[in-house]
Amino acid sequence: MIRITFIVPYASMKGTVEEIFSQHPERSVISQSVIMRTFDEIDTLNLDTDIVIARGYSANRIKKLGIPLIDMTVTGFDITTALNSCINRYRPEKIAIIGPLNTVYGIDEIKNVFPCCIEGYQVDDPAYLPETIDRVMQEGAEAVIAGRTGYYLCRDRGINSIMIESGRKTILQAIDEAVRSIRLMRRERERSDRFKSIMDYSFEGILSIDREGAVAVANNHALKVFPALEKAKNPLAVEKLLPQVDLSEVLRSGKKILGELVLIGKRMYTLNCAPAGDAGAVITFSNVTEIQEMEGKIRTKLHKKGLVAKYSFADIIGNGTAIGEAVRVARKFSQVESNIFIFGETGTGKELFAQSIHNDSRRRNQPFVAINCAALAEDLLESELFGYVDGAFTGASKGGKVGLFELAHRGTVFLDEIGDISPKLQSRLLRVLQEREIMRIGHDQVIPIDIRIISASNKDLKALVAEGKFREDLLYRLNVLKLTLPPLCARGRDIIDLCYHFIEQNRSRLHSVLRRLTPSAEQVILESGWPGNVRELYNFCERLCVLSEGDTADLKEVVSCMEQPAPSLRLQPQGISLAQVYETREKETIEKALELSSSKKDAARLLGIDASTLWRKMKKHHL
């Protein structure tokens, strides 16, 4: 609910305001209170409200209380109405309009329209009203137009006067503005709270400083490091907190400070400071010990995952032509030492093939090291791959660290998501491929290595080369042997074999009794697109094991577990036959194979058909 308190200066206005509230389009979300008070009674009110609407001197008094306010301005229409009333009643030669700025503003633009002399007198403090009224009368005014306070002062002195009344349109506009303002304030408050939550959940200390170098915002982590911030009544200068860091250059020229080591109390922190335009600058700092512990955990996990290849070609499920051709090519690749590039959509089993190639090669008894190039920041990835010597950089482990290239000596390195590495790392990797040697970070000694590199990506590296994001010479070194993995939708009945394999895997773990699928359920599974490939199929089978109550899953159960319906289920209600669905699926599969292949011959091999058959089908589908 939006709580609005409307302070009215005279009785007739109260009824008008209440009527407008009752007819307002958003009355269901407005809780209103209409109070008749003079400006000198404002301080006695207990204004428990979201916003106040008032005018004139009452509005000025409320501003000093710091309560959200809509200052209901006196419009030109309100003044014109009062002038017409005054002229018709008193026929004066000169009229004085008295009030604060929002009452007399713009009078000069309308006074020439009326047949009498009109003068405006700005009085922002009601204490000066009596002497102003005396002055305007001495200057020849025959009538006065004013707000409630000025009107009653004139009336008590027997002076012709008219009170400025607010029209319905003015009142409605004030209410609408109050509703908009409260919603805007609430959105800004939510945005501020969300921003504060993000800052407070950060594991780094964050300080925002203004252009003068005073701390404007600090998150919880920073408050723990600098308790003086919480106790200070006024903003503290950042130089008092970090006297050892010269931040003036950041504020003056926009120069960044990155990775500077500072001692705060008895602990060492790494500090960054970046300019934030007119807002000043942002400082972040992290405890070096915590960074080292985190790096240690990451390395432990990476090493546990990567030093042994668990899978072989026997673990690749499927008897279809597409997967069979991929396995045949991969087996041939495993017998030579050339670098291999595996291209395939996400979830097609690129690491499964990389491990199988390793276990089928002469390097099978040597390390298999896998790393996801997209999962780590550039500096951390570089230190993981190449290692470093003692003291190479702040936070380096005592005695240095062996890199993954060295760990994989005489074995295989699998670089997944190779398309995401930085230009700097691309240059270093190119040297490794050319010279078969590496150099640890912070060292000048060259270490020869004997490794085979298998890289993989779901991105078109040739397109990245054309965009200038990937080195062409590196691509040639990586892409000596290219293995293209078929998407799940191109693997035919293999999809069903995989389903039964995954169901069997999950049965005991999930205490499921599911064993079979009905023919119609199998058909729907075959017709689905599976954009997430094997990962999506595995998740689907897991859901099916959880939700199926019997040992056989039917069409209805299968469809309920799918993230998106099969094409036949989407198209048949519109009058499209199953034959048309197959035609559409055949065309989509051929298009996909052509997209994944470098030539029509390769596409035909991927589809398990000869080139002439592919040519006829392309002609049929106008491809």
CSV table of N, CA and C in Angstrom, one decimal, residues 375-476:
chain,number,residue,atom,x,y,z
A,375,ALA,N,37.5,-21.9,-17.5
A,375,ALA,CA,37.1,-21.9,-16.0
A,375,ALA,C,38.0,-21.0,-15.2
A,376,LEU,N,39.2,-20.6,-15.7
A,376,LEU,CA,40.1,-19.9,-14.8
A,376,LEU,C,40.5,-18.6,-15.5
A,377,ALA,N,40.9,-17.6,-14.6
A,377,ALA,CA,41.4,-16.3,-15.0
A,377,ALA,C,42.7,-16.5,-15.7
A,378,GLU,N,43.1,-15.6,-16.6
A,378,GLU,CA,44.3,-15.7,-17.4
A,378,GLU,C,45.5,-16.0,-16.6
A,379,ASP,N,45.8,-15.2,-15.5
A,379,ASP,CA,47.0,-15.4,-14.7
A,379,ASP,C,47.0,-16.7,-14.0
A,380,LEU,N,45.9,-17.1,-13.5
A,380,LEU,CA,45.8,-18.4,-12.8
A,380,LEU,C,46.0,-19.6,-13.8
A,381,LEU,N,45.4,-19.4,-14.9
A,381,LEU,CA,45.6,-20.5,-16.0
A,381,LEU,C,47.0,-20.6,-16.4
A,382,GLU,N,47.7,-19.5,-16.6
A,382,GLU,CA,49.1,-19.5,-17.0
A,382,GLU,C,50.0,-20.2,-15.9
A,383,SER,N,49.7,-19.8,-14.6
A,383,SER,CA,50.5,-20.4,-13.6
A,383,SER,C,50.2,-21.9,-13.4
A,384,GLU,N,49.0,-22.3,-13.7
A,384,GLU,CA,48.6,-23.8,-13.7
A,384,GLU,C,49.3,-24.5,-14.8
A,385,LEU,N,49.4,-23.9,-16.0
A,385,LEU,CA,49.9,-24.6,-17.1
A,385,LEU,C,51.5,-24.7,-17.1
A,386,PHE,N,52.1,-23.6,-16.7
A,386,PHE,CA,53.5,-23.5,-16.8
A,386,PHE,C,54.3,-23.6,-15.5
A,387,GLY,N,53.6,-23.5,-14.4
A,387,GLY,CA,54.2,-23.5,-13.1
A,387,GLY,C,55.0,-22.3,-12.8
A,388,TYR,N,55.6,-22.2,-11.6
A,388,TYR,CA,56.4,-21.0,-11.2
A,388,TYR,C,57.5,-21.4,-10.2
A,389,VAL,N,58.4,-20.5,-10.1
A,389,VAL,CA,59.5,-20.8,-9.1
A,389,VAL,C,59.2,-20.0,-7.8
A,390,ASP,N,60.0,-20.4,-6.8
A,390,ASP,CA,59.8,-19.7,-5.5
A,390,ASP,C,60.1,-18.2,-5.6
A,391,GLY,N,59.1,-17.4,-5.1
A,391,GLY,CA,59.2,-16.0,-5.2
A,391,GLY,C,58.9,-15.3,-6.5
A,392,ALA,N,58.3,-16.1,-7.4
A,392,ALA,CA,58.0,-15.6,-8.8
A,392,ALA,C,57.0,-14.4,-8.7
A,393,PHE,N,56.1,-14.5,-7.7
A,393,PHE,CA,55.1,-13.4,-7.5
A,393,PHE,C,54.6,-13.5,-6.1
A,394,THR,N,53.9,-12.5,-5.7
A,394,THR,CA,53.3,-12.5,-4.3
A,394,THR,C,52.3,-13.6,-4.2
A,395,GLY,N,52.4,-14.4,-3.1
A,395,GLY,CA,51.5,-15.5,-2.9
A,395,GLY,C,51.9,-16.8,-3.5
A,396,ALA,N,53.1,-16.8,-4.2
A,396,ALA,CA,53.6,-18.0,-4.8
A,396,ALA,C,53.9,-19.0,-3.7
A,397,SER,N,53.6,-20.3,-3.9
A,397,SER,CA,54.0,-21.3,-2.9
A,397,SER,C,55.5,-21.4,-2.7
A,398,LYS,N,55.9,-21.6,-1.4
A,398,LYS,CA,57.3,-21.7,-1.1
A,398,LYS,C,57.8,-22.9,-1.8
A,399,GLY,N,59.0,-22.7,-2.5
A,399,GLY,CA,59.6,-23.8,-3.3
A,399,GLY,C,59.1,-23.9,-4.7
A,400,GLY,N,58.1,-23.0,-5.1
A,400,GLY,CA,57.6,-23.1,-6.4
A,400,GLY,C,56.5,-24.1,-6.7
A,401,LYS,N,56.1,-24.3,-7.9
A,401,LYS,CA,55.1,-25.2,-8.2
A,401,LYS,C,55.3,-25.8,-9.6
A,402,VAL,N,55.1,-27.1,-9.8
A,402,VAL,CA,55.2,-27.7,-11.1
A,402,VAL,C,53.9,-27.5,-11.9
A,403,GLY,N,54.1,-27.0,-13.1
A,403,GLY,CA,52.9,-26.8,-14.0
A,403,GLY,C,52.4,-28.1,-14.6
A,404,LEU,N,51.2,-27.9,-15.2
A,404,LEU,CA,50.5,-29.1,-15.7
A,404,LEU,C,51.2,-29.7,-16.9
A,405,PHE,N,51.9,-28.8,-17.7
A,405,PHE,CA,52.7,-29.3,-18.8
A,405,PHE,C,53.8,-30.2,-18.4
A,406,GLU,N,54.4,-29.9,-17.2
A,406,GLU,CA,55.5,-30.7,-16.7
A,406,GLU,C,54.9,-32.0,-16.1
A,407,LEU,N,53.7,-31.9,-15.4
A,407,LEU,CA,53.1,-33.1,-14.8
A,407,LEU,C,52.7,-34.1,-15.9
A,408,ALA,N,52.4,-33.5,-17.1
A,408,ALA,CA,51.9,-34.4,-18.2
A,408,ALA,C,53.1,-34.9,-19.0
A,409,HIS,N,54.3,-34.8,-18.6
A,409,HIS,CA,55.5,-35.2,-19.4
A,409,HIS,C,55.3,-36.7,-19.8
A,410,ARG,N,55.5,-36.9,-21.1
A,410,ARG,CA,55.3,-38.2,-21.7
A,410,ARG,C,53.9,-38.7,-21.8
A,411,GLY,N,53.0,-37.8,-21.4
A,411,GLY,CA,51.5,-38.1,-21.5
A,411,GLY,C,50.8,-37.2,-22.4
A,412,THR,N,49.5,-36.9,-22.0
A,412,THR,CA,48.6,-36.1,-22.9
A,412,THR,C,48.0,-35.0,-22.1
A,413,VAL,N,48.0,-33.8,-22.7
A,413,VAL,CA,47.3,-32.7,-22.1
A,413,VAL,C,46.0,-32.4,-22.9
A,414,PHE,N,44.9,-32.3,-22.2
A,414,PHE,CA,43.6,-32.0,-22.9
A,414,PHE,C,43.2,-30.6,-22.5
A,415,LEU,N,43.2,-29.7,-23.5
A,415,LEU,CA,42.8,-28.3,-23.3
A,415,LEU,C,41.4,-28.1,-23.8
A,416,ASP,N,40.4,-28.1,-22.9
A,416,ASP,CA,39.0,-27.9,-23.3
A,416,ASP,C,38.7,-26.4,-23.4
A,417,GLU,N,37.8,-26.1,-24.2
A,417,GLU,CA,37.4,-24.7,-24.5
A,417,GLU,C,38.6,-23.9,-24.9
A,418,ILE,N,39.4,-24.4,-25.8
A,418,ILE,CA,40.7,-23.7,-26.2
A,418,ILE,C,40.4,-22.3,-26.8
A,419,GLY,N,39.2,-22.2,-27.4
A,419,GLY,CA,38.9,-20.9,-28.0
A,419,GLY,C,38.8,-19.7,-27.1
A,420,ASP,N,38.8,-20.0,-25.7
A,420,ASP,CA,38.6,-18.9,-24.8
A,420,ASP,C,39.9,-18.4,-24.2
A,421,ILE,N,41.1,-18.9,-24.6
A,421,ILE,CA,42.3,-18.4,-24.0
A,421,ILE,C,42.7,-17.1,-24.6
A,422,SER,N,43.4,-16.3,-23.7
A,422,SER,CA,43.8,-14.9,-24.1
A,422,SER,C,44.9,-14.9,-25.2
A,423,PRO,N,45.1,-13.8,-25.9
A,423,PRO,CA,46.2,-13.7,-26.8
A,423,PRO,C,47.6,-13.9,-26.2
A,424,LYS,N,47.8,-13.5,-25.0
A,424,LYS,CA,49.1,-13.7,-24.3
A,424,LYS,C,49.3,-15.2,-24.2
A,425,LEU,N,48.3,-16.0,-23.7
A,425,LEU,CA,48.5,-17.4,-23.6
A,425,LEU,C,48.6,-18.1,-24.9
A,426,GLN,N,47.9,-17.6,-25.9
A,426,GLN,CA,48.0,-18.2,-27.2
A,426,GLN,C,49.5,-18.2,-27.7
A,427,SER,N,50.2,-17.0,-27.5
A,427,SER,CA,51.6,-16.9,-27.9
A,427,SER,C,52.4,-17.9,-27.1
A,428,ARG,N,52.2,-18.1,-25.8
A,428,ARG,CA,53.0,-19.0,-25.0
A,428,ARG,C,52.8,-20.4,-25.4
A,429,LEU,N,51.5,-20.7,-25.7
A,429,LEU,CA,51.1,-22.1,-26.1
A,429,LEU,C,51.7,-22.4,-27.5
A,430,LEU,N,51.8,-21.4,-28.4
A,430,LEU,CA,52.4,-21.7,-29.7
A,430,LEU,C,53.8,-22.1,-29.6
A,431,ARG,N,54.5,-21.4,-28.7
A,431,ARG,CA,56.0,-21.8,-28.4
A,431,ARG,C,56.1,-23.2,-27.9
A,432,VAL,N,55.2,-23.6,-27.0
A,432,VAL,CA,55.2,-25.0,-26.5
A,432,VAL,C,55.1,-26.0,-27.7
A,433,LEU,N,54.1,-25.7,-28.6
A,433,LEU,CA,53.9,-26.6,-29.7
A,433,LEU,C,55.0,-26.6,-30.7
A,434,GLN,N,55.7,-25.5,-30.8
A,434,GLN,CA,56.8,-25.4,-31.8
A,434,GLN,C,58.1,-26.0,-31.2
A,435,GLU,N,58.4,-25.7,-30.0
A,435,GLU,CA,59.7,-26.0,-29.4
A,435,GLU,C,59.7,-27.2,-28.5
A,436,ARG,N,58.5,-27.6,-28.1
A,436,ARG,CA,58.3,-28.7,-27.1
A,436,ARG,C,59.2,-28.4,-25.8
A,437,GLU,N,59.1,-27.2,-25.4
A,437,GLU,CA,59.7,-26.8,-24.1
A,437,GLU,C,59.0,-25.7,-23.5
A,438,ILE,N,59.1,-25.6,-22.2
A,438,ILE,CA,58.4,-24.6,-21.4
A,438,ILE,C,59.4,-23.9,-20.5
A,439,MET,N,58.9,-22.7,-20.0
A,439,MET,CA,59.7,-22.0,-19.0
A,439,MET,C,58.8,-21.6,-17.8
A,440,ARG,N,59.1,-21.9,-16.6
A,440,ARG,CA,58.2,-21.6,-15.5
A,440,ARG,C,58.2,-20.1,-15.3
A,441,ILE,N,57.1,-19.6,-14.8
A,441,ILE,CA,57.0,-18.2,-14.5
A,441,ILE,C,58.1,-17.7,-13.5
A,442,GLY,N,58.8,-16.7,-13.8
A,442,GLY,CA,59.8,-16.2,-12.9
A,442,GLY,C,61.1,-16.9,-13.0
A,443,HIS,N,61.3,-17.7,-14.1
A,443,HIS,CA,62.6,-18.4,-14.2
A,443,HIS,C,63.1,-18.2,-15.6
A,444,ASP,N,64.4,-18.5,-15.8
A,444,ASP,CA,65.0,-18.3,-17.1
A,444,ASP,C,65.5,-19.6,-17.7
A,445,GLN,N,65.2,-20.7,-17.0
A,445,GLN,CA,65.6,-22.0,-17.4
A,445,GLN,C,64.5,-22.7,-18.3
A,446,VAL,N,65.0,-23.2,-19.4
A,446,VAL,CA,64.1,-23.9,-20.4
A,446,VAL,C,64.0,-25.4,-20.0
A,447,ILE,N,62.7,-25.9,-19.9
A,447,ILE,CA,62.5,-27.3,-19.5
A,447,ILE,C,61.9,-28.0,-20.7
A,448,PRO,N,62.6,-29.0,-21.3
A,448,PRO,CA,62.0,-29.8,-22.4
A,448,PRO,C,60.9,-30.7,-21.9
A,449,ILE,N,59.9,-30.8,-22.7
A,449,ILE,CA,58.8,-31.7,-22.4
A,449,ILE,C,58.3,-32.5,-23.6
A,450,ASP,N,57.8,-33.7,-23.3
A,450,ASP,CA,57.3,-34.6,-24.3
A,450,ASP,C,55.8,-34.8,-24.0
A,451,ILE,N,55.0,-34.1,-24.7
A,451,ILE,CA,53.5,-34.2,-24.5
A,451,ILE,C,52.8,-34.2,-25.8
A,452,ARG,N,51.6,-34.8,-25.7
A,452,ARG,CA,50.7,-34.7,-26.9
A,452,ARG,C,49.5,-33.8,-26.5
A,453,ILE,N,49.1,-32.9,-27.3
A,453,ILE,CA,48.0,-32.0,-27.0
A,453,ILE,C,46.8,-32.3,-27.8
A,454,ILE,N,45.7,-32.5,-27.0
A,454,ILE,CA,44.4,-32.7,-27.6
A,454,ILE,C,43.6,-31.5,-27.1
A,455,SER,N,43.1,-30.7,-28.1
A,455,SER,CA,42.3,-29.5,-27.7
A,455,SER,C,40.9,-29.7,-28.2
A,456,ALA,N,40.0,-28.9,-27.6
A,456,ALA,CA,38.6,-29.1,-28.0
A,456,ALA,C,37.9,-27.7,-27.9
A,457,SER,N,36.8,-27.6,-28.6
A,457,SER,CA,36.0,-26.4,-28.5
A,457,SER,C,34.6,-26.6,-29.2
A,458,ASN,N,33.6,-25.9,-28.7
A,458,ASN,CA,32.4,-25.9,-29.5
A,458,ASN,C,32.2,-24.6,-30.3
A,459,LYS,N,33.3,-23.9,-30.4
A,459,LYS,CA,33.3,-22.7,-31.2
A,459,LYS,C,34.1,-22.9,-32.5
A,460,ASP,N,33.7,-22.2,-33.6
A,460,ASP,CA,34.4,-22.3,-34.9
A,460,ASP,C,35.7,-21.4,-34.8
A,461,LEU,N,36.8,-22.1,-34.6
A,461,LEU,CA,38.1,-21.4,-34.5
A,461,LEU,C,38.5,-20.6,-35.7
A,462,LYS,N,38.0,-21.1,-36.9
A,462,LYS,CA,38.3,-20.4,-38.1
A,462,LYS,C,37.6,-19.0,-38.1
A,463,ALA,N,36.4,-19.0,-37.6
A,463,ALA,CA,35.7,-17.8,-37.5
A,463,ALA,C,36.3,-16.8,-36.5
A,464,LEU,N,36.9,-17.4,-35.4
A,464,LEU,CA,37.6,-16.6,-34.4
A,464,LEU,C,38.8,-16.0,-35.0
A,465,VAL,N,39.5,-16.8,-35.9
A,465,VAL,CA,40.7,-16.3,-36.6
A,465,VAL,C,40.3,-15.1,-37.5
A,466,ALA,N,39.2,-15.2,-38.2
A,466,ALA,CA,38.7,-14.1,-39.1
A,466,ALA,C,38.4,-12.9,-38.3
A,467,GLU,N,37.9,-13.1,-37.0
A,467,GLU,CA,37.6,-11.9,-36.2
A,467,GLU,C,38.8,-11.3,-35.4
A,468,GLY,N,39.9,-12.0,-35.6
A,468,GLY,CA,41.1,-11.5,-34.9
A,468,GLY,C,41.2,-11.9,-33.5
A,469,LYS,N,40.4,-12.9,-33.1
A,469,LYS,CA,40.4,-13.3,-31.7
A,469,LYS,C,41.3,-14.6,-31.4
A,470,PHE,N,41.8,-15.2,-32.5
A,470,PHE,CA,42.5,-16.4,-32.3
A,470,PHE,C,43.6,-16.4,-33.4
A,471,ARG,N,44.8,-16.8,-32.9
A,471,ARG,CA,46.0,-16.8,-33.8
A,471,ARG,C,45.9,-17.9,-34.9
A,472,GLU,N,46.1,-17.5,-36.1
A,472,GLU,CA,46.0,-18.5,-37.2
A,472,GLU,C,47.1,-19.5,-37.2
A,473,ASP,N,48.3,-19.1,-36.8
A,473,ASP,CA,49.4,-20.0,-36.7
A,473,ASP,C,49.2,-21.0,-35.6
A,474,LEU,N,48.6,-20.6,-34.5
A,474,LEU,CA,48.3,-21.6,-33.5
A,474,LEU,C,47.2,-22.6,-33.9
A,475,LEU,N,46.2,-22.1,-34.7
A,475,LEU,CA,45.2,-23.0,-35.1
A,475,LEU,C,45.8,-24.1,-36.0
A,476,TYR,N,46.7,-23.7,-36.9
A,476,TYR,CA,47.4,-24.7,-37.7
A,476,TYR,C,48.1,-25.8,-36.9
